[in-house]
Protein backbone atom coordinates (compact mmCIF):
# COMPACT_ATOMS: atom_id res chain seq x y z
CA UNK A 1 0.00 0.00 0.00
CA UNK A 2 2.80 2.39 0.92
CA UNK A 3 4.58 1.62 -2.33
CA UNK A 4 1.42 2.40 -4.32
CA UNK A 5 1.05 5.75 -2.58
CA UNK A 6 4.68 6.64 -3.28
CA UNK A 7 4.33 5.69 -6.95
CA UNK A 8 1.15 7.76 -7.26
CA UNK A 9 2.81 10.77 -5.65
CA UNK A 10 5.84 10.38 -7.94
CA UNK A 11 3.67 10.23 -11.06
CA UNK A 12 1.75 13.30 -9.92
CA UNK A 13 4.98 15.26 -9.52
CA UNK A 14 6.54 14.12 -12.81
CA UNK A 15 3.46 14.32 -15.01
CA UNK A 16 2.14 17.57 -13.58
CA UNK A 17 5.41 19.36 -14.28
CA UNK A 18 5.14 18.51 -17.96
CA UNK A 19 1.37 18.87 -18.28
CA UNK A 20 0.59 21.80 -15.99
CA UNK A 21 0.69 24.39 -18.77
CA UNK A 22 -1.97 22.47 -20.71
CA UNK A 23 -4.10 20.79 -18.09
CA UNK A 24 -4.01 23.69 -15.63
CA UNK A 25 -3.56 21.41 -12.62
CA UNK A 26 -1.42 24.09 -10.97
CA UNK A 27 -4.16 26.71 -11.29
CA UNK A 28 -6.42 25.57 -8.52
CA UNK A 29 -9.37 27.85 -8.12
CA UNK A 30 -10.82 27.81 -11.64
CA UNK A 31 -13.56 25.24 -12.10
CA UNK A 32 -15.85 24.55 -15.02
CA UNK A 33 -19.07 22.70 -14.33
CA UNK A 34 -21.71 21.36 -16.68
CA UNK A 35 -25.05 22.98 -15.93
CA UNK A 36 -27.12 21.10 -18.48
CA UNK A 37 -27.55 19.46 -21.88
CA UNK A 38 -29.98 21.42 -24.02
CA UNK A 39 -32.07 19.62 -25.07
CA UNK A 40 -31.43 16.52 -22.98
CA UNK A 41 -29.87 13.63 -24.92
CA UNK A 42 -30.45 10.15 -23.45
CA UNK A 43 -27.39 7.90 -23.40
CA UNK A 44 -24.83 10.72 -23.30
CA UNK A 45 -22.82 11.39 -20.15
CA UNK A 46 -20.56 14.45 -20.04
CA UNK A 47 -18.08 15.46 -17.35
CA UNK A 48 -15.24 17.97 -16.87
CA UNK A 49 -11.67 16.81 -16.24
CA UNK A 50 -8.77 18.72 -14.65
CA UNK A 51 -10.95 21.46 -13.25
CA UNK A 52 -11.40 23.54 -16.40
CA UNK A 53 -9.46 21.80 -19.14
CA UNK A 54 -11.23 18.87 -20.79
CA UNK A 55 -14.72 17.67 -21.61
CA UNK A 56 -15.29 13.93 -21.46
CA UNK A 57 -18.08 12.13 -23.29
CA UNK A 58 -19.30 8.61 -22.64
CA UNK A 59 -21.56 7.82 -25.57
CA UNK A 60 -24.05 5.07 -24.76
CA UNK A 61 -26.71 6.34 -27.17
CA UNK A 62 -25.82 4.01 -30.04
CA UNK A 63 -25.91 7.07 -32.31
CA UNK A 64 -23.16 9.13 -33.91
CA UNK A 65 -22.30 12.25 -31.94
CA UNK A 66 -20.45 15.14 -33.58
CA UNK A 67 -18.67 17.76 -31.45
CA UNK A 68 -18.37 21.07 -33.26
CA UNK A 69 -15.17 23.10 -33.52
CA UNK A 70 -14.76 26.78 -32.76
CA UNK A 71 -16.26 27.92 -36.07
CA UNK A 72 -19.03 25.33 -36.14
CA UNK A 73 -17.14 22.78 -38.22
CA UNK A 74 -17.20 19.05 -37.37
CA UNK A 75 -14.33 18.34 -34.97
CA UNK A 76 -14.83 15.01 -33.19
CA UNK A 77 -17.03 12.08 -34.17
CA UNK A 78 -18.19 9.47 -31.67
CA UNK A 79 -19.49 6.65 -33.85
CA UNK A 80 -20.46 3.04 -33.07
CA UNK A 81 -17.23 1.99 -34.82
CA UNK A 82 -14.96 4.25 -32.76
CA UNK A 83 -13.87 7.83 -32.13
CA UNK A 84 -12.52 10.03 -34.92
CA UNK A 85 -10.99 13.49 -35.33
CA UNK A 86 -11.41 15.74 -38.34
CA UNK A 87 -7.83 16.67 -39.19
CA UNK A 88 -9.10 19.53 -41.35
CA UNK A 89 -10.65 21.21 -38.31
CA UNK A 90 -8.53 24.05 -36.88
CA UNK A 91 -9.68 23.02 -33.39
CA UNK A 92 -7.43 19.96 -33.31
CA UNK A 93 -4.35 22.14 -33.76
CA UNK A 94 -5.49 25.04 -31.57
CA UNK A 95 -6.14 22.58 -28.74
CA UNK A 96 -2.49 21.53 -28.60
CA UNK A 97 -1.79 24.58 -26.44
CA UNK A 98 -3.95 25.80 -23.57
CA UNK A 99 -3.98 29.34 -24.97
CA UNK A 100 -4.01 28.38 -28.69
CA UNK A 101 -0.49 29.73 -29.25
CA UNK A 102 0.07 27.53 -32.29
CA UNK A 103 0.20 27.86 -36.05
CA UNK A 104 -2.69 26.16 -37.84
CA UNK A 105 -1.74 24.54 -41.19
CA UNK A 106 -3.32 25.97 -44.32
CA UNK A 107 -5.09 22.68 -44.96
CA UNK A 108 -7.18 23.16 -41.82
CA UNK A 109 -10.12 25.53 -42.08
CA UNK A 110 -13.75 25.67 -41.01
CA UNK A 111 -14.86 25.39 -44.65
CA UNK A 112 -12.61 22.45 -45.59
CA UNK A 113 -14.19 19.08 -46.30
CA UNK A 114 -13.91 16.89 -43.19
CA UNK A 115 -11.17 14.29 -43.23
CA UNK A 116 -11.66 11.76 -40.46
CA UNK A 117 -8.85 9.85 -38.77
CA UNK A 118 -9.45 7.27 -36.07
CA UNK A 119 -8.33 8.22 -32.57
CA UNK A 120 -9.46 5.15 -30.65
CA UNK A 121 -12.03 2.39 -30.41
CA UNK A 122 -14.77 2.39 -27.82
CA UNK A 123 -17.18 5.14 -26.85
CA UNK A 124 -15.28 7.29 -24.31
CA UNK A 125 -13.01 10.23 -25.11
CA UNK A 126 -11.97 13.51 -23.54
CA UNK A 127 -10.81 16.60 -25.39
CA UNK A 128 -9.38 19.98 -24.46
CA UNK A 129 -11.82 22.78 -25.16
CA UNK A 130 -10.94 26.48 -25.05
CA UNK A 131 -14.58 27.41 -24.56
CA UNK A 132 -14.65 26.12 -20.99
CA UNK A 133 -11.65 27.98 -19.54
CA UNK A 134 -10.26 31.51 -19.32
CA UNK A 135 -8.07 32.12 -22.37
CA UNK A 136 -5.36 34.16 -20.70
CA UNK A 137 -2.57 33.15 -18.28
CA UNK A 138 -3.20 36.46 -16.47
CA UNK A 139 -6.13 36.31 -14.07
CA UNK A 140 -9.31 38.20 -15.04
CA UNK A 141 -9.69 41.64 -13.40
CA UNK A 142 -12.37 40.45 -10.98
CA UNK A 143 -10.03 37.78 -9.61
CA UNK A 144 -7.02 40.08 -9.49
CA UNK A 145 -9.03 42.63 -7.51
CA UNK A 146 -10.34 40.09 -4.98
CA UNK A 147 -8.33 36.84 -5.16
CA UNK A 148 -9.67 35.50 -1.84
CA UNK A 149 -13.32 35.73 -2.88
CA UNK A 150 -15.33 33.40 -5.14
CA UNK A 151 -16.34 34.72 -8.57
CA UNK A 152 -18.43 33.70 -11.57
CA UNK A 153 -16.24 34.16 -14.66
CA UNK A 154 -18.60 33.31 -17.53
CA UNK A 155 -21.16 30.86 -18.91
CA UNK A 156 -20.19 28.69 -21.87
CA UNK A 157 -21.68 26.42 -24.53
CA UNK A 158 -20.21 23.67 -26.71
CA UNK A 159 -22.37 22.82 -29.76
CA UNK A 160 -22.84 19.24 -30.93
CA UNK A 161 -25.23 16.89 -32.72
CA UNK A 162 -26.59 13.47 -31.75
CA UNK A 163 -27.83 11.47 -34.71
CA UNK A 164 -28.06 14.76 -36.61
CA UNK A 165 -30.08 16.48 -33.87
CA UNK A 166 -28.51 19.70 -32.56
CA UNK A 167 -27.82 20.23 -28.87
CA UNK A 168 -25.53 22.22 -26.57
CA UNK A 169 -23.35 21.26 -23.63
CA UNK A 170 -23.92 24.21 -21.31
CA UNK A 171 -21.69 25.11 -18.40
CA UNK A 172 -20.23 27.69 -16.08
CA UNK A 173 -16.66 28.75 -15.32
CA UNK A 174 -16.19 29.90 -11.74
CA UNK A 175 -13.37 30.79 -9.40
CA UNK A 176 -13.07 29.62 -5.83
CA UNK A 177 -10.01 30.71 -3.82
CA UNK A 178 -7.67 27.71 -3.53
CA UNK A 179 -6.86 26.51 -0.02
CA UNK A 180 -3.62 27.83 1.42
CA UNK A 181 -2.71 24.43 2.82
CA UNK A 182 -0.90 21.80 0.80
CA UNK A 183 -2.65 19.12 -1.30
CA UNK A 184 -4.24 16.23 0.61
CA UNK A 185 -2.82 12.83 -0.32
CA UNK A 186 -6.06 11.69 -1.92
CA UNK A 187 -6.01 14.62 -4.32
CA UNK A 188 -2.41 13.87 -5.29
CA UNK A 189 -3.37 10.30 -6.20
CA UNK A 190 -6.38 11.52 -8.19
CA UNK A 191 -4.26 14.04 -10.10
CA UNK A 192 -1.71 11.34 -10.95
CA UNK A 193 -4.41 9.15 -12.43
CA UNK A 194 -6.25 11.92 -14.29
CA UNK A 195 -3.16 13.53 -15.75
CA UNK A 196 -1.83 10.15 -16.88
CA UNK A 197 -5.06 9.31 -18.70
CA UNK A 198 -5.29 12.80 -20.16
CA UNK A 199 -1.76 12.68 -21.53
CA UNK A 200 -2.54 9.41 -23.33
CA UNK A 201 -5.44 11.10 -25.11
CA UNK A 202 -3.43 14.24 -25.92
CA UNK A 203 -0.51 12.24 -27.33
CA UNK A 204 -2.89 10.09 -29.40
CA UNK A 205 -4.40 13.22 -30.96
CA UNK A 206 -0.94 14.62 -31.69
CA UNK A 207 0.13 11.38 -33.41
CA UNK A 208 -2.91 11.50 -35.68
CA UNK A 209 -2.36 15.17 -36.57
CA UNK A 210 1.35 14.71 -37.26
CA UNK A 211 0.69 11.64 -39.40
CA UNK A 212 -1.81 13.63 -41.47
CA UNK A 213 0.80 16.30 -42.28
CA UNK A 214 3.38 13.90 -43.68
mmCIF file of C-alpha atoms in Angstrom:
data_model
loop_
_atom_site.group_PDB
_atom_site.id
_atom_site.type_symbol
_atom_site.label_atom_id
_atom_site.label_comp_id
_atom_site.label_asym_id
_atom_site.label_seq_id
_atom_site.Cartn_x
_atom_site.Cartn_y
_atom_site.Cartn_z
ATOM 1 C CA UNK A 1 0.000 0.000 0.000
ATOM 2 C CA UNK A 2 2.801 2.393 0.925
ATOM 3 C CA UNK A 3 4.580 1.623 -2.327
ATOM 4 C CA UNK A 4 1.418 2.395 -4.321
ATOM 5 C CA UNK A 5 1.054 5.752 -2.577
ATOM 6 C CA UNK A 6 4.679 6.638 -3.281
ATOM 7 C CA UNK A 7 4.334 5.690 -6.948
ATOM 8 C CA UNK A 8 1.150 7.763 -7.264
ATOM 9 C CA UNK A 9 2.815 10.767 -5.654
ATOM 10 C CA UNK A 10 5.842 10.381 -7.938
ATOM 11 C CA UNK A 11 3.667 10.232 -11.059
ATOM 12 C CA UNK A 12 1.746 13.296 -9.924
ATOM 13 C CA UNK A 13 4.980 15.263 -9.522
ATOM 14 C CA UNK A 14 6.543 14.119 -12.811
ATOM 15 C CA UNK A 15 3.458 14.315 -15.009
ATOM 16 C CA UNK A 16 2.139 17.571 -13.576
ATOM 17 C CA UNK A 17 5.411 19.362 -14.279
ATOM 18 C CA UNK A 18 5.135 18.507 -17.958
ATOM 19 C CA UNK A 19 1.366 18.869 -18.283
ATOM 20 C CA UNK A 20 0.591 21.805 -15.987
ATOM 21 C CA UNK A 21 0.685 24.386 -18.767
ATOM 22 C CA UNK A 22 -1.970 22.474 -20.714
ATOM 23 C CA UNK A 23 -4.102 20.793 -18.086
ATOM 24 C CA UNK A 24 -4.005 23.690 -15.632
ATOM 25 C CA UNK A 25 -3.563 21.409 -12.621
ATOM 26 C CA UNK A 26 -1.425 24.087 -10.969
ATOM 27 C CA UNK A 27 -4.164 26.713 -11.286
ATOM 28 C CA UNK A 28 -6.423 25.573 -8.523
ATOM 29 C CA UNK A 29 -9.372 27.854 -8.120
ATOM 30 C CA UNK A 30 -10.820 27.811 -11.641
ATOM 31 C CA UNK A 31 -13.564 25.242 -12.101
ATOM 32 C CA UNK A 32 -15.847 24.546 -15.019
ATOM 33 C CA UNK A 33 -19.072 22.695 -14.328
ATOM 34 C CA UNK A 34 -21.709 21.356 -16.683
ATOM 35 C CA UNK A 35 -25.051 22.978 -15.925
ATOM 36 C CA UNK A 36 -27.122 21.100 -18.483
ATOM 37 C CA UNK A 37 -27.547 19.458 -21.881
ATOM 38 C CA UNK A 38 -29.977 21.423 -24.023
ATOM 39 C CA UNK A 39 -32.068 19.619 -25.072
ATOM 40 C CA UNK A 40 -31.430 16.519 -22.976
ATOM 41 C CA UNK A 41 -29.874 13.635 -24.918
ATOM 42 C CA UNK A 42 -30.453 10.148 -23.454
ATOM 43 C CA UNK A 43 -27.394 7.904 -23.402
ATOM 44 C CA UNK A 44 -24.833 10.718 -23.302
ATOM 45 C CA UNK A 45 -22.819 11.392 -20.155
ATOM 46 C CA UNK A 46 -20.559 14.445 -20.039
ATOM 47 C CA UNK A 47 -18.078 15.462 -17.349
ATOM 48 C CA UNK A 48 -15.238 17.965 -16.873
ATOM 49 C CA UNK A 49 -11.669 16.809 -16.242
ATOM 50 C CA UNK A 50 -8.767 18.717 -14.654
ATOM 51 C CA UNK A 51 -10.950 21.460 -13.245
ATOM 52 C CA UNK A 52 -11.400 23.540 -16.403
ATOM 53 C CA UNK A 53 -9.460 21.795 -19.142
ATOM 54 C CA UNK A 54 -11.228 18.870 -20.792
ATOM 55 C CA UNK A 55 -14.718 17.673 -21.605
ATOM 56 C CA UNK A 56 -15.289 13.928 -21.456
ATOM 57 C CA UNK A 57 -18.080 12.130 -23.289
ATOM 58 C CA UNK A 58 -19.303 8.606 -22.640
ATOM 59 C CA UNK A 59 -21.563 7.818 -25.570
ATOM 60 C CA UNK A 60 -24.049 5.067 -24.764
ATOM 61 C CA UNK A 61 -26.708 6.341 -27.167
ATOM 62 C CA UNK A 62 -25.825 4.009 -30.042
ATOM 63 C CA UNK A 63 -25.909 7.072 -32.310
ATOM 64 C CA UNK A 64 -23.164 9.131 -33.910
ATOM 65 C CA UNK A 65 -22.295 12.245 -31.941
ATOM 66 C CA UNK A 66 -20.448 15.144 -33.580
ATOM 67 C CA UNK A 67 -18.667 17.756 -31.449
ATOM 68 C CA UNK A 68 -18.371 21.071 -33.263
ATOM 69 C CA UNK A 69 -15.172 23.096 -33.522
ATOM 70 C CA UNK A 70 -14.763 26.778 -32.765
ATOM 71 C CA UNK A 71 -16.256 27.921 -36.073
ATOM 72 C CA UNK A 72 -19.030 25.332 -36.136
ATOM 73 C CA UNK A 73 -17.143 22.783 -38.223
ATOM 74 C CA UNK A 74 -17.204 19.047 -37.365
ATOM 75 C CA UNK A 75 -14.328 18.344 -34.973
ATOM 76 C CA UNK A 76 -14.831 15.014 -33.186
ATOM 77 C CA UNK A 77 -17.035 12.078 -34.174
ATOM 78 C CA UNK A 78 -18.194 9.474 -31.665
ATOM 79 C CA UNK A 79 -19.487 6.648 -33.846
ATOM 80 C CA UNK A 80 -20.458 3.040 -33.068
ATOM 81 C CA UNK A 81 -17.225 1.988 -34.821
ATOM 82 C CA UNK A 82 -14.956 4.251 -32.759
ATOM 83 C CA UNK A 83 -13.866 7.828 -32.129
ATOM 84 C CA UNK A 84 -12.525 10.028 -34.917
ATOM 85 C CA UNK A 85 -10.989 13.487 -35.328
ATOM 86 C CA UNK A 86 -11.414 15.741 -38.339
ATOM 87 C CA UNK A 87 -7.831 16.668 -39.190
ATOM 88 C CA UNK A 88 -9.097 19.532 -41.352
ATOM 89 C CA UNK A 89 -10.651 21.211 -38.310
ATOM 90 C CA UNK A 90 -8.531 24.047 -36.884
ATOM 91 C CA UNK A 91 -9.681 23.022 -33.391
ATOM 92 C CA UNK A 92 -7.432 19.963 -33.308
ATOM 93 C CA UNK A 93 -4.352 22.144 -33.756
ATOM 94 C CA UNK A 94 -5.488 25.044 -31.571
ATOM 95 C CA UNK A 95 -6.138 22.584 -28.744
ATOM 96 C CA UNK A 96 -2.487 21.528 -28.603
ATOM 97 C CA UNK A 97 -1.789 24.582 -26.442
ATOM 98 C CA UNK A 98 -3.949 25.798 -23.568
ATOM 99 C CA UNK A 99 -3.977 29.336 -24.975
ATOM 100 C CA UNK A 100 -4.010 28.383 -28.687
ATOM 101 C CA UNK A 101 -0.491 29.731 -29.246
ATOM 102 C CA UNK A 102 0.074 27.528 -32.293
ATOM 103 C CA UNK A 103 0.201 27.857 -36.051
ATOM 104 C CA UNK A 104 -2.686 26.156 -37.843
ATOM 105 C CA UNK A 105 -1.738 24.540 -41.187
ATOM 106 C CA UNK A 106 -3.321 25.974 -44.322
ATOM 107 C CA UNK A 107 -5.089 22.678 -44.962
ATOM 108 C CA UNK A 108 -7.181 23.158 -41.822
ATOM 109 C CA UNK A 109 -10.125 25.529 -42.079
ATOM 110 C CA UNK A 110 -13.748 25.669 -41.008
ATOM 111 C CA UNK A 111 -14.857 25.395 -44.649
ATOM 112 C CA UNK A 112 -12.608 22.455 -45.590
ATOM 113 C CA UNK A 113 -14.191 19.079 -46.301
ATOM 114 C CA UNK A 114 -13.913 16.889 -43.188
ATOM 115 C CA UNK A 115 -11.166 14.285 -43.233
ATOM 116 C CA UNK A 116 -11.656 11.758 -40.461
ATOM 117 C CA UNK A 117 -8.846 9.849 -38.774
ATOM 118 C CA UNK A 118 -9.449 7.265 -36.066
ATOM 119 C CA UNK A 119 -8.334 8.217 -32.567
ATOM 120 C CA UNK A 120 -9.461 5.153 -30.646
ATOM 121 C CA UNK A 121 -12.031 2.394 -30.407
ATOM 122 C CA UNK A 122 -14.774 2.389 -27.821
ATOM 123 C CA UNK A 123 -17.179 5.143 -26.855
ATOM 124 C CA UNK A 124 -15.285 7.289 -24.314
ATOM 125 C CA UNK A 125 -13.005 10.229 -25.111
ATOM 126 C CA UNK A 126 -11.974 13.513 -23.537
ATOM 127 C CA UNK A 127 -10.808 16.604 -25.391
ATOM 128 C CA UNK A 128 -9.380 19.979 -24.464
ATOM 129 C CA UNK A 129 -11.824 22.783 -25.164
ATOM 130 C CA UNK A 130 -10.944 26.477 -25.049
ATOM 131 C CA UNK A 131 -14.579 27.409 -24.565
ATOM 132 C CA UNK A 132 -14.645 26.118 -20.991
ATOM 133 C CA UNK A 133 -11.648 27.981 -19.542
ATOM 134 C CA UNK A 134 -10.259 31.508 -19.324
ATOM 135 C CA UNK A 135 -8.070 32.125 -22.370
ATOM 136 C CA UNK A 136 -5.357 34.157 -20.699
ATOM 137 C CA UNK A 137 -2.575 33.154 -18.277
ATOM 138 C CA UNK A 138 -3.203 36.456 -16.466
ATOM 139 C CA UNK A 139 -6.131 36.306 -14.066
ATOM 140 C CA UNK A 140 -9.306 38.205 -15.038
ATOM 141 C CA UNK A 141 -9.688 41.640 -13.396
ATOM 142 C CA UNK A 142 -12.371 40.453 -10.983
ATOM 143 C CA UNK A 143 -10.030 37.777 -9.606
ATOM 144 C CA UNK A 144 -7.021 40.081 -9.487
ATOM 145 C CA UNK A 145 -9.031 42.628 -7.506
ATOM 146 C CA UNK A 146 -10.339 40.090 -4.977
ATOM 147 C CA UNK A 147 -8.335 36.840 -5.156
ATOM 148 C CA UNK A 148 -9.668 35.501 -1.842
ATOM 149 C CA UNK A 149 -13.320 35.735 -2.885
ATOM 150 C CA UNK A 150 -15.333 33.401 -5.137
ATOM 151 C CA UNK A 151 -16.338 34.719 -8.569
ATOM 152 C CA UNK A 152 -18.426 33.703 -11.566
ATOM 153 C CA UNK A 153 -16.242 34.159 -14.655
ATOM 154 C CA UNK A 154 -18.599 33.315 -17.531
ATOM 155 C CA UNK A 155 -21.156 30.856 -18.908
ATOM 156 C CA UNK A 156 -20.187 28.694 -21.867
ATOM 157 C CA UNK A 157 -21.681 26.423 -24.527
ATOM 158 C CA UNK A 158 -20.213 23.674 -26.708
ATOM 159 C CA UNK A 159 -22.365 22.821 -29.762
ATOM 160 C CA UNK A 160 -22.844 19.242 -30.935
ATOM 161 C CA UNK A 161 -25.227 16.895 -32.715
ATOM 162 C CA UNK A 162 -26.588 13.473 -31.752
ATOM 163 C CA UNK A 163 -27.829 11.469 -34.711
ATOM 164 C CA UNK A 164 -28.062 14.755 -36.608
ATOM 165 C CA UNK A 165 -30.077 16.480 -33.872
ATOM 166 C CA UNK A 166 -28.509 19.695 -32.560
ATOM 167 C CA UNK A 167 -27.822 20.234 -28.868
ATOM 168 C CA UNK A 168 -25.531 22.220 -26.571
ATOM 169 C CA UNK A 169 -23.348 21.261 -23.635
ATOM 170 C CA UNK A 170 -23.919 24.214 -21.306
ATOM 171 C CA UNK A 171 -21.689 25.115 -18.404
ATOM 172 C CA UNK A 172 -20.234 27.691 -16.076
ATOM 173 C CA UNK A 173 -16.664 28.747 -15.317
ATOM 174 C CA UNK A 174 -16.187 29.895 -11.738
ATOM 175 C CA UNK A 175 -13.369 30.792 -9.400
ATOM 176 C CA UNK A 176 -13.068 29.621 -5.825
ATOM 177 C CA UNK A 177 -10.005 30.706 -3.816
ATOM 178 C CA UNK A 178 -7.670 27.710 -3.533
ATOM 179 C CA UNK A 179 -6.855 26.506 -0.019
ATOM 180 C CA UNK A 180 -3.622 27.832 1.422
ATOM 181 C CA UNK A 181 -2.707 24.431 2.823
ATOM 182 C CA UNK A 182 -0.898 21.796 0.798
ATOM 183 C CA UNK A 183 -2.648 19.116 -1.304
ATOM 184 C CA UNK A 184 -4.235 16.234 0.608
ATOM 185 C CA UNK A 185 -2.816 12.826 -0.317
ATOM 186 C CA UNK A 186 -6.061 11.689 -1.922
ATOM 187 C CA UNK A 187 -6.010 14.623 -4.320
ATOM 188 C CA UNK A 188 -2.406 13.869 -5.291
ATOM 189 C CA UNK A 189 -3.368 10.305 -6.199
ATOM 190 C CA UNK A 190 -6.385 11.519 -8.191
ATOM 191 C CA UNK A 191 -4.256 14.040 -10.099
ATOM 192 C CA UNK A 192 -1.713 11.341 -10.946
ATOM 193 C CA UNK A 193 -4.412 9.150 -12.429
ATOM 194 C CA UNK A 194 -6.249 11.915 -14.285
ATOM 195 C CA UNK A 195 -3.156 13.533 -15.752
ATOM 196 C CA UNK A 196 -1.832 10.150 -16.876
ATOM 197 C CA UNK A 197 -5.059 9.306 -18.703
ATOM 198 C CA UNK A 198 -5.293 12.799 -20.162
ATOM 199 C CA UNK A 199 -1.757 12.676 -21.527
ATOM 200 C CA UNK A 200 -2.535 9.412 -23.326
ATOM 201 C CA UNK A 201 -5.436 11.102 -25.108
ATOM 202 C CA UNK A 202 -3.434 14.238 -25.917
ATOM 203 C CA UNK A 203 -0.509 12.243 -27.335
ATOM 204 C CA UNK A 204 -2.893 10.087 -29.395
ATOM 205 C CA UNK A 205 -4.396 13.219 -30.957
ATOM 206 C CA UNK A 206 -0.941 14.623 -31.688
ATOM 207 C CA UNK A 207 0.132 11.378 -33.412
ATOM 208 C CA UNK A 208 -2.909 11.502 -35.677
ATOM 209 C CA UNK A 209 -2.361 15.171 -36.575
ATOM 210 C CA UNK A 210 1.349 14.705 -37.257
ATOM 211 C CA UNK A 211 0.685 11.638 -39.403
ATOM 212 C CA UNK A 212 -1.810 13.633 -41.471
ATOM 213 C CA UNK A 213 0.798 16.302 -42.284
ATOM 214 C CA UNK A 214 3.378 13.899 -43.676
#
